[in-house]
Amino acid sequence: MNILVVDDEKAIADLVEVYLKNDGYQVYKYDRGADALACVAREPIDLAILDVMLPDIDGFALCQRIREEHFFPIIMLTAKVEDMDKIMGLALGADDYITKPFNPLELTARVKTQLRRYKKYNRMGTEEESRFYDFAGLMINQDTHKCTLYGEELSLTPIEFSILWYLCEHRGKVIPSEELFEAVWGERFMDSNNTVMAHVARLREKMKEPSRKPRFIKTVWGVGYTIE
């Protein structure tokens, strides 16, 4: 599988490349965002690892540009540890983040987790039984992994689709953030984790939901989310 690594710190990029190649991945390594965008347009990338601080374009903007046409997993590398920086990356379409300094083994583990989820997402369309929900103008189909709202198709990442599907699957129930995180990400929820909130905000934005009175994904404060 092809992994894109974008980091202008040569020592870090070289280290990540060594560990990924040891696990059998093909690595495309760049130190500038423009070169990375050219690579994405040219090569079939399966996952990207993007540093936030780059000389020509910051990693958040690069993530946003990639998300305009591609839905493979994106992991952000950042030296910034503030929650708002992490939330910004997730809201722009990143699937995960890891802060510097980091253990290369942790990074490769995150890579494997994201690729497993992405492959599962792309395989589900082979199931014979059609599974979909259609209500109030929202239609989501797990066979085709397509979602439309009032007849207009939504461009959802695998994570966004999984969140919406899980909420539709449990329509009428309030799903705690912990349950939603563990169901979609397959990892233990941590108290300080704002990942669910960031992805739900991004999902609402794509659905053009008003923040104060959303029609579909509603927040039950102190508990979680529900679709009624």
PDB file of C-alpha atoms in Angstrom:
ATOM      1  CA  MET A   1       0.000   0.000   0.000  1.00  0.00           C
ATOM      2  CA  ASN A   2       1.127   3.554  -0.742  1.00  0.00           C
ATOM      3  CA  ILE A   3       1.766   5.981   2.114  1.00  0.00           C
ATOM      4  CA  LEU A   4       2.369   9.704   1.609  1.00  0.00           C
ATOM      5  CA  VAL A   5       4.665  11.323   4.196  1.00  0.00           C
ATOM      6  CA  VAL A   6       4.970  15.124   4.229  1.00  0.00           C
ATOM      7  CA  ASP A   7       7.396  16.637   6.751  1.00  0.00           C
ATOM      8  CA  ASP A   8      10.150  19.211   6.307  1.00  0.00           C
ATOM      9  CA  GLU A   9      12.147  17.816   9.242  1.00  0.00           C
ATOM     10  CA  LYS A  10      14.360  15.365   7.369  1.00  0.00           C
ATOM     11  CA  ALA A  11      15.298  13.279  10.416  1.00  0.00           C
ATOM     12  CA  ILE A  12      11.648  12.667  11.281  1.00  0.00           C
ATOM     13  CA  ALA A  13      10.599  11.968   7.692  1.00  0.00           C
ATOM     14  CA  ASP A  14      13.493   9.519   7.238  1.00  0.00           C
ATOM     15  CA  LEU A  15      12.629   7.741  10.498  1.00  0.00           C
ATOM     16  CA  VAL A  16       8.957   7.387   9.564  1.00  0.00           C
ATOM     17  CA  GLU A  17       9.973   6.120   6.125  1.00  0.00           C
ATOM     18  CA  VAL A  18      12.220   3.408   7.619  1.00  0.00           C
ATOM     19  CA  TYR A  19       9.499   2.095   9.935  1.00  0.00           C
ATOM     20  CA  LEU A  20       6.828   2.126   7.222  1.00  0.00           C
ATOM     21  CA  LYS A  21       9.068   0.386   4.705  1.00  0.00           C
ATOM     22  CA  ASN A  22       9.917  -2.253   7.318  1.00  0.00           C
ATOM     23  CA  ASP A  23       6.182  -2.991   7.458  1.00  0.00           C
ATOM     24  CA  GLY A  24       6.064  -3.403   3.680  1.00  0.00           C
ATOM     25  CA  TYR A  25       4.566  -0.058   2.658  1.00  0.00           C
ATOM     26  CA  GLN A  26       5.579   1.970  -0.387  1.00  0.00           C
ATOM     27  CA  VAL A  27       6.503   5.463   0.855  1.00  0.00           C
ATOM     28  CA  TYR A  28       6.260   8.747  -1.057  1.00  0.00           C
ATOM     29  CA  LYS A  29       8.172  11.344   0.988  1.00  0.00           C
ATOM     30  CA  TYR A  30       8.116  15.114   0.483  1.00  0.00           C
ATOM     31  CA  ASP A  31       9.035  18.237   2.428  1.00  0.00           C
ATOM     32  CA  ARG A  32       6.677  20.640   0.623  1.00  0.00           C
ATOM     33  CA  GLY A  33       2.911  20.692   0.287  1.00  0.00           C
ATOM     34  CA  ALA A  34       2.946  21.500  -3.436  1.00  0.00           C
ATOM     35  CA  ASP A  35       5.000  18.392  -4.202  1.00  0.00           C
ATOM     36  CA  ALA A  36       2.634  16.315  -2.062  1.00  0.00           C
ATOM     37  CA  LEU A  37      -0.428  17.565  -3.975  1.00  0.00           C
ATOM     38  CA  ALA A  38       1.274  16.671  -7.262  1.00  0.00           C
ATOM     39  CA  CYS A  39       1.961  13.184  -5.904  1.00  0.00           C
ATOM     40  CA  VAL A  40      -1.660  12.710  -4.801  1.00  0.00           C
ATOM     41  CA  ALA A  41      -2.828  13.642  -8.297  1.00  0.00           C
ATOM     42  CA  ARG A  42      -0.379  11.192  -9.846  1.00  0.00           C
ATOM     43  CA  GLU A  43      -0.195   8.169  -7.513  1.00  0.00           C
ATOM     44  CA  PRO A  44      -2.879   5.931  -5.907  1.00  0.00           C
ATOM     45  CA  ILE A  45      -2.292   6.975  -2.279  1.00  0.00           C
ATOM     46  CA  ASP A  46      -3.863   4.831   0.465  1.00  0.00           C
ATOM     47  CA  LEU A  47      -2.994   7.024   3.490  1.00  0.00           C
ATOM     48  CA  ALA A  48      -1.274  10.351   4.162  1.00  0.00           C
ATOM     49  CA  ILE A  49       0.796  11.507   7.134  1.00  0.00           C
ATOM     50  CA  LEU A  50       0.969  15.311   7.136  1.00  0.00           C
ATOM     51  CA  ASP A  51       3.068  17.601   9.299  1.00  0.00           C
ATOM     52  CA  VAL A  52       1.280  20.802  10.304  1.00  0.00           C
ATOM     53  CA  MET A  53       4.293  23.107   9.871  1.00  0.00           C
ATOM     54  CA  LEU A  54       5.497  23.134   6.257  1.00  0.00           C
ATOM     55  CA  PRO A  55       7.508  25.795   4.392  1.00  0.00           C
ATOM     56  CA  ASP A  56       4.984  26.552   1.624  1.00  0.00           C
ATOM     57  CA  ILE A  57       1.544  25.541   2.921  1.00  0.00           C
ATOM     58  CA  ASP A  58       0.466  24.469   6.388  1.00  0.00           C
ATOM     59  CA  GLY A  59      -0.711  20.913   6.942  1.00  0.00           C
ATOM     60  CA  PHE A  60      -4.270  21.979   7.747  1.00  0.00           C
ATOM     61  CA  ALA A  61      -4.618  23.684   4.368  1.00  0.00           C
ATOM     62  CA  LEU A  62      -2.973  20.710   2.670  1.00  0.00           C
ATOM     63  CA  CYS A  63      -5.434  18.356   4.372  1.00  0.00           C
ATOM     64  CA  GLN A  64      -8.333  20.515   3.199  1.00  0.00           C
ATOM     65  CA  ARG A  65      -7.033  20.519  -0.390  1.00  0.00           C
ATOM     66  CA  ILE A  66      -6.663  16.744  -0.409  1.00  0.00           C
ATOM     67  CA  ARG A  67     -10.169  16.292   1.006  1.00  0.00           C
ATOM     68  CA  GLU A  68     -11.663  18.143  -1.961  1.00  0.00           C
ATOM     69  CA  GLU A  69     -11.166  15.036  -4.109  1.00  0.00           C
ATOM     70  CA  HIS A  70      -9.812  12.168  -1.976  1.00  0.00           C
ATOM     71  CA  PHE A  71     -11.113  10.234   1.023  1.00  0.00           C
ATOM     72  CA  PHE A  72      -8.173   8.064   2.068  1.00  0.00           C
ATOM     73  CA  PRO A  73      -7.184   8.343   5.766  1.00  0.00           C
ATOM     74  CA  ILE A  74      -5.111  11.326   6.877  1.00  0.00           C
ATOM     75  CA  ILE A  75      -3.013  11.425  10.057  1.00  0.00           C
ATOM     76  CA  MET A  76      -1.739  14.818  11.205  1.00  0.00           C
ATOM     77  CA  LEU A  77       1.678  15.215  12.844  1.00  0.00           C
ATOM     78  CA  THR A  78       1.795  18.264  15.079  1.00  0.00           C
ATOM     79  CA  ALA A  79       4.026  19.807  17.714  1.00  0.00           C
ATOM     80  CA  LYS A  80       1.018  21.784  18.895  1.00  0.00           C
ATOM     81  CA  VAL A  81      -0.772  20.085  21.775  1.00  0.00           C
ATOM     82  CA  GLU A  82      -3.641  22.533  22.302  1.00  0.00           C
ATOM     83  CA  ASP A  83      -7.064  20.937  21.877  1.00  0.00           C
ATOM     84  CA  MET A  84      -8.195  23.592  19.389  1.00  0.00           C
ATOM     85  CA  ASP A  85      -5.338  22.754  17.033  1.00  0.00           C
ATOM     86  CA  LYS A  86      -6.316  19.096  17.122  1.00  0.00           C
ATOM     87  CA  ILE A  87      -9.979  19.924  16.608  1.00  0.00           C
ATOM     88  CA  MET A  88      -9.113  22.136  13.639  1.00  0.00           C
ATOM     89  CA  GLY A  89      -7.316  19.278  11.888  1.00  0.00           C
ATOM     90  CA  LEU A  90     -10.163  16.853  12.520  1.00  0.00           C
ATOM     91  CA  ALA A  91     -12.759  19.387  11.412  1.00  0.00           C
ATOM     92  CA  LEU A  92     -10.899  19.876   8.128  1.00  0.00           C
ATOM     93  CA  GLY A  93     -11.102  16.165   7.366  1.00  0.00           C
ATOM     94  CA  ALA A  94      -8.202  14.491   9.167  1.00  0.00           C
ATOM     95  CA  ASP A  95      -8.925  11.071  10.663  1.00  0.00           C
ATOM     96  CA  ASP A  96      -6.340  11.064  13.437  1.00  0.00           C
ATOM     97  CA  TYR A  97      -3.477  13.087  14.881  1.00  0.00           C
ATOM     98  CA  ILE A  98      -0.301  12.370  16.801  1.00  0.00           C
ATOM     99  CA  THR A  99       1.847  14.925  18.615  1.00  0.00           C
ATOM    100  CA  LYS A 100       5.625  15.270  18.419  1.00  0.00           C
ATOM    101  CA  PRO A 101       7.762  13.798  19.815  1.00  0.00           C
ATOM    102  CA  PHE A 102       6.185  10.413  19.117  1.00  0.00           C
ATOM    103  CA  ASN A 103       7.064   6.759  19.215  1.00  0.00           C
ATOM    104  CA  PRO A 104       7.405   5.462  15.628  1.00  0.00           C
ATOM    105  CA  LEU A 105       5.797   2.193  16.700  1.00  0.00           C
ATOM    106  CA  GLU A 106       2.728   4.102  17.870  1.00  0.00           C
ATOM    107  CA  LEU A 107       2.552   5.895  14.536  1.00  0.00           C
ATOM    108  CA  THR A 108       2.759   2.662  12.536  1.00  0.00           C
ATOM    109  CA  ALA A 109       0.069   1.168  14.777  1.00  0.00           C
ATOM    110  CA  ARG A 110      -2.182   4.149  14.010  1.00  0.00           C
ATOM    111  CA  VAL A 111      -1.453   3.687  10.311  1.00  0.00           C
ATOM    112  CA  LYS A 112      -2.521   0.039  10.444  1.00  0.00           C
ATOM    113  CA  THR A 113      -5.705   0.910  12.354  1.00  0.00           C
ATOM    114  CA  GLN A 114      -6.717   3.542   9.822  1.00  0.00           C
ATOM    115  CA  LEU A 115      -5.967   1.283   6.846  1.00  0.00           C
ATOM    116  CA  ARG A 116      -7.986  -1.592   8.359  1.00  0.00           C
ATOM    117  CA  ARG A 117     -10.957   0.709   8.816  1.00  0.00           C
ATOM    118  CA  TYR A 118     -10.598   2.116   5.297  1.00  0.00           C
ATOM    119  CA  LYS A 119     -10.416  -1.348   3.729  1.00  0.00           C
ATOM    120  CA  LYS A 120     -13.459  -2.445   5.727  1.00  0.00           C
ATOM    121  CA  TYR A 121     -15.318   0.631   4.499  1.00  0.00           C
ATOM    122  CA  ASN A 122     -14.532  -0.212   0.876  1.00  0.00           C
ATOM    123  CA  ARG A 123     -15.408  -3.917   1.278  1.00  0.00           C
ATOM    124  CA  MET A 124     -18.866  -3.471   2.701  1.00  0.00           C
ATOM    125  CA  GLY A 125     -20.406  -2.894  -0.689  1.00  0.00           C
ATOM    126  CA  THR A 126     -19.880  -6.597  -1.519  1.00  0.00           C
ATOM    127  CA  GLU A 127     -22.564  -7.763   0.923  1.00  0.00           C
ATOM    128  CA  GLU A 128     -25.630  -9.189  -0.753  1.00  0.00           C
ATOM    129  CA  GLU A 129     -28.347  -7.781   1.505  1.00  0.00           C
ATOM    130  CA  SER A 130     -29.147  -4.149   0.883  1.00  0.00           C
ATOM    131  CA  ARG A 131     -29.073  -2.050   4.024  1.00  0.00           C
ATOM    132  CA  PHE A 132     -30.224   1.536   4.002  1.00  0.00           C
ATOM    133  CA  TYR A 133     -32.206   4.150   5.884  1.00  0.00           C
ATOM    134  CA  ASP A 134     -34.459   6.677   4.227  1.00  0.00           C
ATOM    135  CA  PHE A 135     -36.299   9.263   6.274  1.00  0.00           C
ATOM    136  CA  ALA A 136     -37.088  12.978   6.207  1.00  0.00           C
ATOM    137  CA  GLY A 137     -35.019  13.519   3.052  1.00  0.00           C
ATOM    138  CA  LEU A 138     -31.923  11.717   4.327  1.00  0.00           C
ATOM    139  CA  MET A 139     -30.954   8.454   2.626  1.00  0.00           C
ATOM    140  CA  ILE A 140     -27.888   6.447   3.609  1.00  0.00           C
ATOM    141  CA  ASN A 141     -27.007   3.141   1.942  1.00  0.00           C
ATOM    142  CA  GLN A 142     -24.359   0.860   3.423  1.00  0.00           C
ATOM    143  CA  ASP A 143     -24.112  -1.308   0.315  1.00  0.00           C
ATOM    144  CA  THR A 144     -23.084   1.568  -1.927  1.00  0.00           C
ATOM    145  CA  HIS A 145     -21.722   3.755   0.874  1.00  0.00           C
ATOM    146  CA  LYS A 146     -23.615   6.689  -0.553  1.00  0.00           C
ATOM    147  CA  CYS A 147     -25.555   9.271   1.389  1.00  0.00           C
ATOM    148  CA  THR A 148     -27.944  11.818  -0.072  1.00  0.00           C
ATOM    149  CA  LEU A 149     -29.772  14.686   1.585  1.00  0.00           C
ATOM    150  CA  TYR A 150     -32.821  16.014  -0.269  1.00  0.00           C
ATOM    151  CA  GLY A 151     -31.506  14.277  -3.393  1.00  0.00           C
ATOM    152  CA  GLU A 152     -28.016  15.812  -3.212  1.00  0.00           C
ATOM    153  CA  GLU A 153     -25.123  13.410  -2.593  1.00  0.00           C
ATOM    154  CA  LEU A 154     -22.911  14.173   0.395  1.00  0.00           C
ATOM    155  CA  SER A 155     -19.164  13.608   0.063  1.00  0.00           C
ATOM    156  CA  LEU A 156     -18.447  11.860   3.364  1.00  0.00           C
ATOM    157  CA  THR A 157     -15.188  10.419   4.605  1.00  0.00           C
ATOM    158  CA  PRO A 158     -15.292   6.835   5.936  1.00  0.00           C
ATOM    159  CA  ILE A 159     -15.340   8.151   9.509  1.00  0.00           C
ATOM    160  CA  GLU A 160     -18.179  10.594   8.801  1.00  0.00           C
ATOM    161  CA  PHE A 161     -20.190   7.899   7.054  1.00  0.00           C
ATOM    162  CA  SER A 162     -19.668   5.492   9.965  1.00  0.00           C
ATOM    163  CA  ILE A 163     -20.803   8.081  12.515  1.00  0.00           C
ATOM    164  CA  LEU A 164     -23.944   8.890  10.551  1.00  0.00           C
ATOM    165  CA  TRP A 165     -24.679   5.213   9.925  1.00  0.00           C
ATOM    166  CA  TYR A 166     -24.319   4.323  13.611  1.00  0.00           C
ATOM    167  CA  LEU A 167     -26.651   7.129  14.638  1.00  0.00           C
ATOM    168  CA  CYS A 168     -29.210   6.109  11.996  1.00  0.00           C
ATOM    169  CA  GLU A 169     -28.874   2.479  13.048  1.00  0.00           C
ATOM    170  CA  HIS A 170     -29.789   3.528  16.601  1.00  0.00           C
ATOM    171  CA  ARG A 171     -32.330   6.159  15.604  1.00  0.00           C
ATOM    172  CA  GLY A 172     -34.322   7.474  18.545  1.00  0.00           C
ATOM    173  CA  LYS A 173     -31.663   6.526  21.101  1.00  0.00           C
ATOM    174  CA  VAL A 174     -29.186   8.920  22.653  1.00  0.00           C
ATOM    175  CA  ILE A 175     -25.704   7.586  21.905  1.00  0.00           C
ATOM    176  CA  PRO A 176     -23.019   8.626  24.426  1.00  0.00           C
ATOM    177  CA  SER A 177     -19.854  10.078  22.921  1.00  0.00           C
ATOM    178  CA  GLU A 178     -17.902   7.211  24.497  1.00  0.00           C
ATOM    179  CA  GLU A 179     -20.034   4.595  22.763  1.00  0.00           C
ATOM    180  CA  LEU A 180     -19.897   6.398  19.423  1.00  0.00           C
ATOM    181  CA  PHE A 181     -16.116   6.735  19.585  1.00  0.00           C
ATOM    182  CA  GLU A 182     -15.532   3.110  20.545  1.00  0.00           C
ATOM    183  CA  ALA A 183     -17.984   1.851  17.880  1.00  0.00           C
ATOM    184  CA  VAL A 184     -16.503   3.927  15.041  1.00  0.00           C
ATOM    185  CA  TRP A 185     -12.814   4.134  15.979  1.00  0.00           C
ATOM    186  CA  GLY A 186     -12.552   0.764  17.737  1.00  0.00           C
ATOM    187  CA  GLU A 187     -10.440   2.272  20.508  1.00  0.00           C
ATOM    188  CA  ARG A 188     -10.988   3.126  24.161  1.00  0.00           C
ATOM    189  CA  PHE A 189     -12.474   6.570  24.741  1.00  0.00           C
ATOM    190  CA  MET A 190     -10.420   9.062  26.788  1.00  0.00           C
ATOM    191  CA  ASP A 191     -12.090  11.811  28.819  1.00  0.00           C
ATOM    192  CA  SER A 192     -10.192  14.596  27.064  1.00  0.00           C
ATOM    193  CA  ASN A 193     -10.937  13.289  23.576  1.00  0.00           C
ATOM    194  CA  ASN A 194     -12.695  15.874  21.370  1.00  0.00           C
ATOM    195  CA  THR A 195     -12.549  13.701  18.249  1.00  0.00           C
ATOM    196  CA  VAL A 196     -16.268  12.870  18.168  1.00  0.00           C
ATOM    197  CA  MET A 197     -17.291  16.506  18.619  1.00  0.00           C
ATOM    198  CA  ALA A 198     -15.013  17.648  15.795  1.00  0.00           C
ATOM    199  CA  HIS A 199     -16.268  15.020  13.356  1.00  0.00           C
ATOM    200  CA  VAL A 200     -19.922  15.627  14.218  1.00  0.00           C
ATOM    201  CA  ALA A 201     -19.359  19.356  13.629  1.00  0.00           C
ATOM    202  CA  ARG A 202     -17.824  18.592  10.231  1.00  0.00           C
ATOM    203  CA  LEU A 203     -20.703  16.237   9.386  1.00  0.00           C
ATOM    204  CA  ARG A 204     -23.286  18.881  10.314  1.00  0.00           C
ATOM    205  CA  GLU A 205     -21.447  21.397   8.154  1.00  0.00           C
ATOM    206  CA  LYS A 206     -21.667  19.092   5.134  1.00  0.00           C
ATOM    207  CA  MET A 207     -25.366  18.524   5.846  1.00  0.00           C
ATOM    208  CA  LYS A 208     -25.848  22.322   6.106  1.00  0.00           C
ATOM    209  CA  GLU A 209     -27.349  21.841   9.548  1.00  0.00           C
ATOM    210  CA  PRO A 210     -27.999  24.999  11.645  1.00  0.00           C
ATOM    211  CA  SER A 211     -25.803  24.779  14.730  1.00  0.00           C
ATOM    212  CA  ARG A 212     -28.487  25.847  17.199  1.00  0.00           C
ATOM    213  CA  LYS A 213     -31.451  23.850  15.892  1.00  0.00           C
ATOM    214  CA  PRO A 214     -30.160  20.947  13.762  1.00  0.00           C
ATOM    215  CA  ARG A 215     -32.851  18.883  12.100  1.00  0.00           C
ATOM    216  CA  PHE A 216     -30.996  15.576  12.085  1.00  0.00           C
ATOM    217  CA  ILE A 217     -28.014  15.159  14.445  1.00  0.00           C
ATOM    218  CA  LYS A 218     -29.050  16.610  17.794  1.00  0.00           C
ATOM    219  CA  THR A 219     -26.867  17.085  20.854  1.00  0.00           C
ATOM    220  CA  VAL A 220     -28.115  15.966  24.236  1.00  0.00           C
ATOM    221  CA  TRP A 221     -25.811  18.002  26.444  1.00  0.00           C
ATOM    222  CA  GLY A 222     -23.804  15.973  28.913  1.00  0.00           C
ATOM    223  CA  VAL A 223     -24.909  12.704  27.287  1.00  0.00           C
ATOM    224  CA  GLY A 224     -24.232  12.400  23.558  1.00  0.00           C
ATOM    225  CA  TYR A 225     -25.953  12.550  20.156  1.00  0.00           C
ATOM    226  CA  THR A 226     -29.174  11.317  18.623  1.00  0.00           C
ATOM    227  CA  ILE A 227     -31.078  11.237  15.357  1.00  0.00           C
ATOM    228  CA  GLU A 228     -34.812  11.387  16.019  1.00  0.00           C
TER     229      GLU A 228
END
